[in-house]
Amino acid sequence: MALLVLSLLLVAVIGGCGCVWWTSRGGGPRWVQALALVTLTVGEFLRFSAARTRRRSVQGSSDSGDADS
């Protein structure tokens, strides 16, 4: 079951990247442009979420180091 979910996720990511590439080349139908927009939006959200998590873990490790001193 997990393999099926991961396979579908991989297909979705590859398809989204293909839509972004096609749109950047100058067009495609509206559905391709919509999928490209969704792909880019999800990518930005994931980048923001990862940066926030990274900042939180860096702050947490520096705070714990100060408490021990």
PDB file of C-alpha atoms in Angstrom:
ATOM      1  CA  MET A   1       0.000   0.000   0.000  1.00  0.00           C
ATOM      2  CA  ALA A   2       2.813   2.401   0.907  1.00  0.00           C
ATOM      3  CA  LEU A   3       4.546   1.574  -2.369  1.00  0.00           C
ATOM      4  CA  LEU A   4       1.386   2.475  -4.287  1.00  0.00           C
ATOM      5  CA  VAL A   5       1.065   5.823  -2.487  1.00  0.00           C
ATOM      6  CA  LEU A   6       4.728   6.666  -3.062  1.00  0.00           C
ATOM      7  CA  SER A   7       4.444   5.669  -6.726  1.00  0.00           C
ATOM      8  CA  LEU A   8       1.430   7.928  -7.201  1.00  0.00           C
ATOM      9  CA  LEU A   9       3.246  10.765  -5.454  1.00  0.00           C
ATOM     10  CA  LEU A  10       6.240  10.295  -7.753  1.00  0.00           C
ATOM     11  CA  VAL A  11       4.008  10.344 -10.831  1.00  0.00           C
ATOM     12  CA  ALA A  12       2.322  13.529  -9.580  1.00  0.00           C
ATOM     13  CA  VAL A  13       5.665  15.246  -8.973  1.00  0.00           C
ATOM     14  CA  ILE A  14       7.025  14.266 -12.386  1.00  0.00           C
ATOM     15  CA  GLY A  15       3.790  15.364 -14.056  1.00  0.00           C
ATOM     16  CA  GLY A  16       3.839  18.679 -12.223  1.00  0.00           C
ATOM     17  CA  CYS A  17       7.435  19.317 -13.236  1.00  0.00           C
ATOM     18  CA  GLY A  18       6.536  18.488 -16.812  1.00  0.00           C
ATOM     19  CA  CYS A  19       3.696  21.004 -16.706  1.00  0.00           C
ATOM     20  CA  VAL A  20       6.004  23.694 -15.309  1.00  0.00           C
ATOM     21  CA  TRP A  21       8.527  22.952 -18.072  1.00  0.00           C
ATOM     22  CA  TRP A  22       5.848  23.018 -20.792  1.00  0.00           C
ATOM     23  CA  THR A  23       4.429  26.309 -19.502  1.00  0.00           C
ATOM     24  CA  SER A  24       7.885  27.880 -19.284  1.00  0.00           C
ATOM     25  CA  ARG A  25       8.419  26.973 -22.945  1.00  0.00           C
ATOM     26  CA  GLY A  26       5.581  29.230 -23.913  1.00  0.00           C
ATOM     27  CA  GLY A  27       2.216  27.749 -23.511  1.00  0.00           C
ATOM     28  CA  GLY A  28       0.158  24.678 -23.266  1.00  0.00           C
ATOM     29  CA  PRO A  29      -3.533  24.335 -22.605  1.00  0.00           C
ATOM     30  CA  ARG A  30      -5.152  26.014 -19.618  1.00  0.00           C
ATOM     31  CA  TRP A  31      -5.131  22.805 -17.598  1.00  0.00           C
ATOM     32  CA  VAL A  32      -1.352  22.562 -18.025  1.00  0.00           C
ATOM     33  CA  GLN A  33      -0.938  26.157 -16.890  1.00  0.00           C
ATOM     34  CA  ALA A  34      -3.207  25.474 -13.889  1.00  0.00           C
ATOM     35  CA  LEU A  35      -1.220  22.387 -12.887  1.00  0.00           C
ATOM     36  CA  ALA A  36       2.026  24.329 -13.269  1.00  0.00           C
ATOM     37  CA  LEU A  37       0.673  27.036 -10.965  1.00  0.00           C
ATOM     38  CA  VAL A  38      -0.410  24.438  -8.399  1.00  0.00           C
ATOM     39  CA  THR A  39       3.000  22.752  -8.590  1.00  0.00           C
ATOM     40  CA  LEU A  40       4.870  26.011  -8.073  1.00  0.00           C
ATOM     41  CA  THR A  41       2.571  27.035  -5.218  1.00  0.00           C
ATOM     42  CA  VAL A  42       3.025  23.706  -3.419  1.00  0.00           C
ATOM     43  CA  GLY A  43       6.785  23.987  -3.928  1.00  0.00           C
ATOM     44  CA  GLU A  44       6.867  27.442  -2.370  1.00  0.00           C
ATOM     45  CA  PHE A  45       4.750  26.261   0.543  1.00  0.00           C
ATOM     46  CA  LEU A  46       7.073  23.310   1.176  1.00  0.00           C
ATOM     47  CA  ARG A  47      10.137  25.554   0.935  1.00  0.00           C
ATOM     48  CA  PHE A  48       8.637  27.986   3.462  1.00  0.00           C
ATOM     49  CA  SER A  49       7.640  25.156   5.779  1.00  0.00           C
ATOM     50  CA  ALA A  50      11.111  23.583   5.643  1.00  0.00           C
ATOM     51  CA  ALA A  51      12.792  26.927   6.313  1.00  0.00           C
ATOM     52  CA  ARG A  52      10.543  27.549   9.297  1.00  0.00           C
ATOM     53  CA  THR A  53      11.280  24.076  10.689  1.00  0.00           C
ATOM     54  CA  ARG A  54      15.006  24.588  10.133  1.00  0.00           C
ATOM     55  CA  ARG A  55      14.931  27.963  11.925  1.00  0.00           C
ATOM     56  CA  ARG A  56      13.032  26.436  14.821  1.00  0.00           C
ATOM     57  CA  SER A  57      15.530  23.561  15.214  1.00  0.00           C
ATOM     58  CA  VAL A  58      18.507  25.947  15.067  1.00  0.00           C
ATOM     59  CA  GLN A  59      16.944  28.187  17.700  1.00  0.00           C
ATOM     60  CA  GLY A  60      16.109  25.185  19.862  1.00  0.00           C
ATOM     61  CA  SER A  61      19.656  23.841  19.753  1.00  0.00           C
ATOM     62  CA  SER A  62      21.179  27.234  20.600  1.00  0.00           C
ATOM     63  CA  ASP A  63      18.710  27.723  23.459  1.00  0.00           C
ATOM     64  CA  SER A  64      19.533  24.352  24.982  1.00  0.00           C
ATOM     65  CA  GLY A  65      23.262  25.099  24.746  1.00  0.00           C
ATOM     66  CA  ASP A  66      22.826  28.363  26.654  1.00  0.00           C
ATOM     67  CA  ALA A  67      20.836  26.653  29.426  1.00  0.00           C
ATOM     68  CA  ASP A  68      23.673  24.184  30.110  1.00  0.00           C
ATOM     69  CA  SER A  69      26.330  26.905  30.516  1.00  0.00           C
TER      70      SER A  69
END
